[in-house]
Amino acid sequence: MSIHKAVTLLALACWWAVAPCQAAGTNDGYAVVVSRATLDRPEWKKVVDALVAKHHGQVIVYDRLDQARAGLARLFPRYACFVATPAEATRQFVAEVHRLTRQLDDDPYTDLLWGILTGYDAANALRIARQEQPLVIRRVVAGTEVALEMCEEGAWYSELKPGRRVRKKPGQQPTAEIGATDTTQELVEALNHSQADLFVTSGHATERDWQIGFGYRNGSFRSEAGRLFGLDTRQHRYPIHSPNPKVYLAVGNCLMGHIDGPDTMALAFLNSGGVDQMVAYTVPTWYGYGGWGCLDYFVEQ
């Protein structure tokens, strides 16, 4: 069956969330929060304008992020989208947004649903902002175990057992297979050709690579200048071009959401990976519930 869930990015402690929050209706209120420096750039103003037009949102402009608090507290929207250039969307910025969104009233809890919209460049962010169709999860590709019985079709590749993969075809039960231990090319081809709606990863990662095998030697995904590519254990390179809209949950990866320059994995996933909505850590992690719990809630419940 399809997973008919509203894809609102969950921004949990020490997390990176990217893409516009999906407002259920204009009566709930939608704020677009942006720095004056970014709004003054014509190419990024188009991103803000697209969000305002789509969600009938109100714009809150700041010179320092904490200055947005008064406007957010006054409007008290249900949703807020923080538009940021890649240079602004740092780990510190993510942490400051977390704190800010808990300070609109007197209790310690988050006061709205929020996400950060950025991209490799303004054109990339504008593509995400203009996405109109709801993201309904039917096809799943994963580099770690996922509950395929909850999905129409898909495949996951084990990060722990060499060569193990599980596939599900529409109307059938998942079936396990044993194949090549280097799954780099298979994963690239799955992203490029299967029209996957959801991509899930775990295992070791840095800002510039994802190691496909956690418990054994496998290839990797890497990034360069906004482009993703696979690099197998024989050093063969496989370009990734997967433009269909998708959700990416980096549930068990360290640093996948940390943007510290133009060659980061996060920006490449948004750009050549076709990711419209993403959840990932900006810090090292070890089996944190913020990541794996998100997968549980998103897919299994």
PDB file of C-alpha atoms in Angstrom, residues 47-279:
ATOM      1  CA  VAL A  47      12.239  31.543  -3.748  1.00  0.00           C
ATOM      2  CA  VAL A  48      10.522  33.590  -1.051  1.00  0.00           C
ATOM      3  CA  ASP A  49       7.905  34.844  -3.511  1.00  0.00           C
ATOM      4  CA  ALA A  50       7.149  31.291  -4.641  1.00  0.00           C
ATOM      5  CA  LEU A  51       6.521  30.158  -1.063  1.00  0.00           C
ATOM      6  CA  VAL A  52       4.331  33.180  -0.318  1.00  0.00           C
ATOM      7  CA  ALA A  53       2.260  32.571  -3.428  1.00  0.00           C
ATOM      8  CA  LYS A  54       1.859  28.856  -2.771  1.00  0.00           C
ATOM      9  CA  HIS A  55       1.059  29.042   0.946  1.00  0.00           C
ATOM     10  CA  HIS A  56      -0.380  32.591   1.224  1.00  0.00           C
ATOM     11  CA  GLY A  57       2.410  33.127   3.700  1.00  0.00           C
ATOM     12  CA  GLN A  58       3.702  36.175   5.497  1.00  0.00           C
ATOM     13  CA  VAL A  59       7.354  37.188   5.280  1.00  0.00           C
ATOM     14  CA  ILE A  60       9.445  37.850   8.381  1.00  0.00           C
ATOM     15  CA  VAL A  61      12.780  39.551   7.648  1.00  0.00           C
ATOM     16  CA  TYR A  62      15.726  39.733  10.024  1.00  0.00           C
ATOM     17  CA  ASP A  63      19.273  41.018  10.201  1.00  0.00           C
ATOM     18  CA  ARG A  64      20.070  38.649  13.094  1.00  0.00           C
ATOM     19  CA  LEU A  65      18.047  35.468  13.421  1.00  0.00           C
ATOM     20  CA  ASP A  66      16.913  36.242  16.969  1.00  0.00           C
ATOM     21  CA  GLN A  67      15.179  39.351  15.590  1.00  0.00           C
ATOM     22  CA  ALA A  68      12.631  37.065  13.912  1.00  0.00           C
ATOM     23  CA  ARG A  69      11.271  36.045  17.295  1.00  0.00           C
ATOM     24  CA  ALA A  70       8.975  39.051  17.700  1.00  0.00           C
ATOM     25  CA  GLY A  71       7.369  38.570  14.303  1.00  0.00           C
ATOM     26  CA  LEU A  72       6.929  34.835  14.810  1.00  0.00           C
ATOM     27  CA  ALA A  73       5.463  35.345  18.282  1.00  0.00           C
ATOM     28  CA  ARG A  74       3.026  37.915  16.928  1.00  0.00           C
ATOM     29  CA  LEU A  75       1.935  35.769  13.990  1.00  0.00           C
ATOM     30  CA  PHE A  76       2.307  32.448  15.842  1.00  0.00           C
ATOM     31  CA  PRO A  77       1.970  30.430  12.640  1.00  0.00           C
ATOM     32  CA  ARG A  78       1.412  26.721  12.417  1.00  0.00           C
ATOM     33  CA  TYR A  79       4.261  26.461   9.882  1.00  0.00           C
ATOM     34  CA  ALA A  80       7.503  28.341   9.279  1.00  0.00           C
ATOM     35  CA  CYS A  81       9.962  27.953   6.438  1.00  0.00           C
ATOM     36  CA  PHE A  82      13.428  29.420   7.002  1.00  0.00           C
ATOM     37  CA  VAL A  83      14.891  30.306   3.608  1.00  0.00           C
ATOM     38  CA  ALA A  84      18.690  30.308   3.714  1.00  0.00           C
ATOM     39  CA  THR A  85      21.559  30.312   1.271  1.00  0.00           C
ATOM     40  CA  PRO A  86      24.039  27.436   1.618  1.00  0.00           C
ATOM     41  CA  ALA A  87      26.486  29.811   3.262  1.00  0.00           C
ATOM     42  CA  GLU A  88      23.862  30.676   5.899  1.00  0.00           C
ATOM     43  CA  ALA A  89      22.611  27.122   6.472  1.00  0.00           C
ATOM     44  CA  THR A  90      25.356  26.121   8.872  1.00  0.00           C
ATOM     45  CA  ARG A  91      25.239  23.804  11.869  1.00  0.00           C
ATOM     46  CA  GLN A  92      25.064  26.869  14.106  1.00  0.00           C
ATOM     47  CA  PHE A  93      22.125  28.228  12.119  1.00  0.00           C
ATOM     48  CA  VAL A  94      20.233  24.960  12.531  1.00  0.00           C
ATOM     49  CA  ALA A  95      20.848  25.022  16.289  1.00  0.00           C
ATOM     50  CA  GLU A  96      19.692  28.647  16.514  1.00  0.00           C
ATOM     51  CA  VAL A  97      16.494  27.846  14.630  1.00  0.00           C
ATOM     52  CA  HIS A  98      15.810  25.003  17.081  1.00  0.00           C
ATOM     53  CA  ARG A  99      16.136  27.376  20.012  1.00  0.00           C
ATOM     54  CA  LEU A 100      14.185  30.167  18.349  1.00  0.00           C
ATOM     55  CA  THR A 101      11.189  27.979  17.581  1.00  0.00           C
ATOM     56  CA  ARG A 102      10.885  27.042  21.265  1.00  0.00           C
ATOM     57  CA  GLN A 103      10.852  30.652  22.462  1.00  0.00           C
ATOM     58  CA  LEU A 104       7.547  31.955  21.120  1.00  0.00           C
ATOM     59  CA  ASP A 105       5.745  31.361  24.413  1.00  0.00           C
ATOM     60  CA  ASP A 106       6.602  30.446  28.000  1.00  0.00           C
ATOM     61  CA  ASP A 107       6.747  26.659  27.731  1.00  0.00           C
ATOM     62  CA  PRO A 108       9.912  24.787  26.635  1.00  0.00           C
ATOM     63  CA  TYR A 109       8.318  22.988  23.676  1.00  0.00           C
ATOM     64  CA  THR A 110       8.572  23.719  19.967  1.00  0.00           C
ATOM     65  CA  ASP A 111       5.829  26.139  18.981  1.00  0.00           C
ATOM     66  CA  LEU A 112       5.439  25.383  15.266  1.00  0.00           C
ATOM     67  CA  LEU A 113       6.341  22.976  12.482  1.00  0.00           C
ATOM     68  CA  TRP A 114       9.390  24.219  10.664  1.00  0.00           C
ATOM     69  CA  GLY A 115      11.930  23.423   7.998  1.00  0.00           C
ATOM     70  CA  ILE A 116      14.906  25.068   6.348  1.00  0.00           C
ATOM     71  CA  LEU A 117      14.818  25.594   2.599  1.00  0.00           C
ATOM     72  CA  THR A 118      18.153  25.870   0.853  1.00  0.00           C
ATOM     73  CA  GLY A 119      19.785  24.402  -2.233  1.00  0.00           C
ATOM     74  CA  TYR A 120      23.031  24.135  -4.094  1.00  0.00           C
ATOM     75  CA  ASP A 121      22.000  27.455  -5.650  1.00  0.00           C
ATOM     76  CA  ALA A 122      18.877  29.596  -5.826  1.00  0.00           C
ATOM     77  CA  ALA A 123      17.573  27.713  -8.879  1.00  0.00           C
ATOM     78  CA  ASN A 124      17.734  24.467  -6.911  1.00  0.00           C
ATOM     79  CA  ALA A 125      15.852  26.004  -3.969  1.00  0.00           C
ATOM     80  CA  LEU A 126      13.272  27.503  -6.336  1.00  0.00           C
ATOM     81  CA  ARG A 127      12.570  24.072  -7.834  1.00  0.00           C
ATOM     82  CA  ILE A 128      11.819  22.755  -4.366  1.00  0.00           C
ATOM     83  CA  ALA A 129       9.676  25.767  -3.471  1.00  0.00           C
ATOM     84  CA  ARG A 130       7.580  25.348  -6.618  1.00  0.00           C
ATOM     85  CA  GLN A 131       6.842  21.664  -6.025  1.00  0.00           C
ATOM     86  CA  GLU A 132       3.038  21.439  -6.004  1.00  0.00           C
ATOM     87  CA  GLN A 133       2.179  17.734  -5.937  1.00  0.00           C
ATOM     88  CA  PRO A 134       2.089  15.941  -2.575  1.00  0.00           C
ATOM     89  CA  LEU A 135       4.873  13.426  -2.084  1.00  0.00           C
ATOM     90  CA  VAL A 136       3.161  10.060  -1.685  1.00  0.00           C
ATOM     91  CA  ILE A 137       5.544   7.220  -0.897  1.00  0.00           C
ATOM     92  CA  ARG A 138       5.067   4.210  -3.174  1.00  0.00           C
ATOM     93  CA  ARG A 139       8.594   3.144  -4.177  1.00  0.00           C
ATOM     94  CA  VAL A 140      11.423   2.889  -1.651  1.00  0.00           C
ATOM     95  CA  VAL A 141      15.166   2.398  -2.092  1.00  0.00           C
ATOM     96  CA  ALA A 142      17.305   2.020   1.024  1.00  0.00           C
ATOM     97  CA  GLY A 143      20.841   1.258   2.107  1.00  0.00           C
ATOM     98  CA  THR A 144      19.547  -0.189   5.358  1.00  0.00           C
ATOM     99  CA  GLU A 145      16.608  -2.307   6.463  1.00  0.00           C
ATOM    100  CA  VAL A 146      13.148  -0.784   6.055  1.00  0.00           C
ATOM    101  CA  ALA A 147       9.632  -2.191   6.455  1.00  0.00           C
ATOM    102  CA  LEU A 148       8.860  -2.943   2.798  1.00  0.00           C
ATOM    103  CA  GLU A 149       5.573  -4.567   3.812  1.00  0.00           C
ATOM    104  CA  MET A 150       4.340  -1.028   4.447  1.00  0.00           C
ATOM    105  CA  CYS A 151       5.222   0.061   0.889  1.00  0.00           C
ATOM    106  CA  GLU A 152       3.945  -0.830  -2.559  1.00  0.00           C
ATOM    107  CA  GLU A 153       7.366  -1.758  -3.894  1.00  0.00           C
ATOM    108  CA  GLY A 154      11.045  -1.216  -3.336  1.00  0.00           C
ATOM    109  CA  ALA A 155      14.352  -2.693  -2.278  1.00  0.00           C
ATOM    110  CA  TRP A 156      16.757  -2.399   0.617  1.00  0.00           C
ATOM    111  CA  TYR A 157      20.423  -3.395   0.724  1.00  0.00           C
ATOM    112  CA  SER A 158      21.944  -4.595   3.965  1.00  0.00           C
ATOM    113  CA  GLU A 159      24.646  -2.489   5.561  1.00  0.00           C
ATOM    114  CA  LEU A 160      25.557  -5.402   7.871  1.00  0.00           C
ATOM    115  CA  LYS A 161      25.467  -8.624   5.811  1.00  0.00           C
ATOM    116  CA  PRO A 162      27.456  -8.682   2.539  1.00  0.00           C
ATOM    117  CA  GLY A 163      25.331  -9.327  -0.536  1.00  0.00           C
ATOM    118  CA  ARG A 164      21.984  -9.389   1.244  1.00  0.00           C
ATOM    119  CA  ARG A 165      19.116  -7.436  -0.284  1.00  0.00           C
ATOM    120  CA  VAL A 166      15.339  -7.617   0.047  1.00  0.00           C
ATOM    121  CA  ARG A 167      12.931  -6.695  -2.727  1.00  0.00           C
ATOM    122  CA  LYS A 168       9.191  -6.230  -2.924  1.00  0.00           C
ATOM    123  CA  LYS A 169       7.065  -6.094  -6.055  1.00  0.00           C
ATOM    124  CA  PRO A 170       3.533  -4.637  -6.122  1.00  0.00           C
ATOM    125  CA  GLY A 171       1.003  -7.005  -4.602  1.00  0.00           C
ATOM    126  CA  GLN A 172       3.679  -9.426  -3.363  1.00  0.00           C
ATOM    127  CA  GLN A 173       5.531 -10.110  -0.135  1.00  0.00           C
ATOM    128  CA  PRO A 174       9.162  -9.010   0.332  1.00  0.00           C
ATOM    129  CA  THR A 175      11.713 -11.620  -0.715  1.00  0.00           C
ATOM    130  CA  ALA A 176      15.359 -11.894   0.325  1.00  0.00           C
ATOM    131  CA  GLU A 177      18.178 -12.357  -2.182  1.00  0.00           C
ATOM    132  CA  ILE A 178      21.943 -12.800  -2.116  1.00  0.00           C
ATOM    133  CA  GLY A 179      24.025 -11.026  -4.746  1.00  0.00           C
ATOM    134  CA  ALA A 180      27.210  -9.053  -5.306  1.00  0.00           C
ATOM    135  CA  THR A 181      28.740  -7.601  -2.158  1.00  0.00           C
ATOM    136  CA  ASP A 182      29.578  -4.306  -3.862  1.00  0.00           C
ATOM    137  CA  THR A 183      26.144  -2.742  -4.314  1.00  0.00           C
ATOM    138  CA  THR A 184      27.281   0.685  -5.477  1.00  0.00           C
ATOM    139  CA  GLN A 185      26.162   0.365  -9.087  1.00  0.00           C
ATOM    140  CA  GLU A 186      22.851  -1.261  -8.118  1.00  0.00           C
ATOM    141  CA  LEU A 187      22.010   1.553  -5.726  1.00  0.00           C
ATOM    142  CA  VAL A 188      22.927   4.206  -8.284  1.00  0.00           C
ATOM    143  CA  GLU A 189      20.803   2.516 -10.943  1.00  0.00           C
ATOM    144  CA  ALA A 190      17.914   2.176  -8.514  1.00  0.00           C
ATOM    145  CA  LEU A 191      18.002   5.904  -7.802  1.00  0.00           C
ATOM    146  CA  ASN A 192      18.465   6.833 -11.455  1.00  0.00           C
ATOM    147  CA  HIS A 193      15.786   4.583 -12.933  1.00  0.00           C
ATOM    148  CA  SER A 194      13.258   3.352 -10.342  1.00  0.00           C
ATOM    149  CA  GLN A 195      11.509   6.671  -9.655  1.00  0.00           C
ATOM    150  CA  ALA A 196      11.934   6.077  -5.921  1.00  0.00           C
ATOM    151  CA  ASP A 197       9.823   8.326  -3.694  1.00  0.00           C
ATOM    152  CA  LEU A 198      11.837   7.603  -0.539  1.00  0.00           C
ATOM    153  CA  PHE A 199      15.559   7.002  -0.035  1.00  0.00           C
ATOM    154  CA  VAL A 200      16.849   5.840   3.360  1.00  0.00           C
ATOM    155  CA  THR A 201      20.467   5.441   4.498  1.00  0.00           C
ATOM    156  CA  SER A 202      22.505   4.537   7.546  1.00  0.00           C
ATOM    157  CA  GLY A 203      26.154   3.735   8.213  1.00  0.00           C
ATOM    158  CA  HIS A 204      29.305   5.825   8.344  1.00  0.00           C
ATOM    159  CA  ALA A 205      29.202   9.187   6.610  1.00  0.00           C
ATOM    160  CA  THR A 206      30.877  12.546   6.499  1.00  0.00           C
ATOM    161  CA  GLU A 207      29.859  15.801   4.894  1.00  0.00           C
ATOM    162  CA  ARG A 208      31.271  14.496   1.586  1.00  0.00           C
ATOM    163  CA  ASP A 209      30.630  10.751   1.473  1.00  0.00           C
ATOM    164  CA  TRP A 210      28.418   7.882   2.568  1.00  0.00           C
ATOM    165  CA  GLN A 211      29.995   4.446   3.116  1.00  0.00           C
ATOM    166  CA  ILE A 212      27.414   1.952   1.836  1.00  0.00           C
ATOM    167  CA  GLY A 213      28.616  -0.971   3.955  1.00  0.00           C
ATOM    168  CA  PHE A 214      28.722  -0.532   7.711  1.00  0.00           C
ATOM    169  CA  GLY A 215      29.808  -4.070   8.646  1.00  0.00           C
ATOM    170  CA  TYR A 216      31.807  -4.922   5.533  1.00  0.00           C
ATOM    171  CA  ARG A 217      33.745  -3.369   2.642  1.00  0.00           C
ATOM    172  CA  ASN A 218      31.510  -1.799   0.001  1.00  0.00           C
ATOM    173  CA  GLY A 219      31.554   1.286  -2.203  1.00  0.00           C
ATOM    174  CA  SER A 220      30.455   4.807  -1.395  1.00  0.00           C
ATOM    175  CA  PHE A 221      28.378   7.746  -2.521  1.00  0.00           C
ATOM    176  CA  ARG A 222      30.297  10.991  -2.866  1.00  0.00           C
ATOM    177  CA  SER A 223      29.613  14.605  -3.771  1.00  0.00           C
ATOM    178  CA  GLU A 224      31.312  17.283  -5.775  1.00  0.00           C
ATOM    179  CA  ALA A 225      30.016  20.701  -6.869  1.00  0.00           C
ATOM    180  CA  GLY A 226      26.369  19.803  -6.315  1.00  0.00           C
ATOM    181  CA  ARG A 227      26.568  16.417  -8.053  1.00  0.00           C
ATOM    182  CA  LEU A 228      26.277  12.966  -6.492  1.00  0.00           C
ATOM    183  CA  PHE A 229      28.147   9.942  -7.772  1.00  0.00           C
ATOM    184  CA  GLY A 230      28.826   6.389  -6.698  1.00  0.00           C
ATOM    185  CA  LEU A 231      32.372   5.093  -6.367  1.00  0.00           C
ATOM    186  CA  ASP A 232      32.718   1.322  -6.113  1.00  0.00           C
ATOM    187  CA  THR A 233      35.541  -0.694  -4.564  1.00  0.00           C
ATOM    188  CA  ARG A 234      37.311  -0.859  -7.956  1.00  0.00           C
ATOM    189  CA  GLN A 235      37.209   2.947  -8.171  1.00  0.00           C
ATOM    190  CA  HIS A 236      34.614   2.929 -10.952  1.00  0.00           C
ATOM    191  CA  ARG A 237      32.526   6.093 -10.906  1.00  0.00           C
ATOM    192  CA  TYR A 238      28.736   6.124 -11.508  1.00  0.00           C
ATOM    193  CA  PRO A 239      27.009   9.531 -11.898  1.00  0.00           C
ATOM    194  CA  ILE A 240      23.712   9.992 -10.068  1.00  0.00           C
ATOM    195  CA  HIS A 241      20.957  11.922 -11.803  1.00  0.00           C
ATOM    196  CA  SER A 242      17.595  11.282 -10.166  1.00  0.00           C
ATOM    197  CA  PRO A 243      15.379  14.308 -10.792  1.00  0.00           C
ATOM    198  CA  ASN A 244      12.024  12.928  -9.640  1.00  0.00           C
ATOM    199  CA  PRO A 245      10.856  14.449  -6.310  1.00  0.00           C
ATOM    200  CA  LYS A 246      11.688  12.349  -3.284  1.00  0.00           C
ATOM    201  CA  VAL A 247      12.150  12.276   0.480  1.00  0.00           C
ATOM    202  CA  TYR A 248      15.555  11.425   1.918  1.00  0.00           C
ATOM    203  CA  LEU A 249      15.890  10.130   5.481  1.00  0.00           C
ATOM    204  CA  ALA A 250      19.532   9.831   6.545  1.00  0.00           C
ATOM    205  CA  VAL A 251      18.414   8.105   9.711  1.00  0.00           C
ATOM    206  CA  GLY A 252      21.714   6.631  10.876  1.00  0.00           C
ATOM    207  CA  ASN A 253      24.383   8.773   9.235  1.00  0.00           C
ATOM    208  CA  CYS A 254      26.704  11.157  10.983  1.00  0.00           C
ATOM    209  CA  LEU A 255      27.093  14.646   9.514  1.00  0.00           C
ATOM    210  CA  MET A 256      24.976  14.112   6.380  1.00  0.00           C
ATOM    211  CA  GLY A 257      23.078  17.329   7.048  1.00  0.00           C
ATOM    212  CA  HIS A 258      26.092  19.483   7.901  1.00  0.00           C
ATOM    213  CA  ILE A 259      26.680  22.078   5.175  1.00  0.00           C
ATOM    214  CA  ASP A 260      30.207  23.409   5.457  1.00  0.00           C
ATOM    215  CA  GLY A 261      30.879  24.180   1.804  1.00  0.00           C
ATOM    216  CA  PRO A 262      29.625  23.713  -1.767  1.00  0.00           C
ATOM    217  CA  ASP A 263      30.751  20.081  -2.086  1.00  0.00           C
ATOM    218  CA  THR A 264      28.596  18.674   0.725  1.00  0.00           C
ATOM    219  CA  MET A 265      26.355  15.632   0.398  1.00  0.00           C
ATOM    220  CA  ALA A 266      23.272  17.548   1.529  1.00  0.00           C
ATOM    221  CA  LEU A 267      23.532  20.050  -1.318  1.00  0.00           C
ATOM    222  CA  ALA A 268      24.247  17.306  -3.853  1.00  0.00           C
ATOM    223  CA  PHE A 269      21.214  15.293  -2.741  1.00  0.00           C
ATOM    224  CA  LEU A 270      19.044  18.386  -3.155  1.00  0.00           C
ATOM    225  CA  ASN A 271      20.526  19.105  -6.550  1.00  0.00           C
ATOM    226  CA  SER A 272      21.313  16.004  -8.617  1.00  0.00           C
ATOM    227  CA  GLY A 273      19.513  13.654  -6.220  1.00  0.00           C
ATOM    228  CA  GLY A 274      16.111  15.285  -6.692  1.00  0.00           C
ATOM    229  CA  VAL A 275      15.482  15.459  -2.940  1.00  0.00           C
ATOM    230  CA  ASP A 276      12.702  17.837  -1.973  1.00  0.00           C
ATOM    231  CA  GLN A 277      12.484  16.960   1.709  1.00  0.00           C
ATOM    232  CA  MET A 278      15.315  15.704   3.866  1.00  0.00           C
ATOM    233  CA  VAL A 279      16.073  14.889   7.479  1.00  0.00           C
TER     234      VAL A 279
END
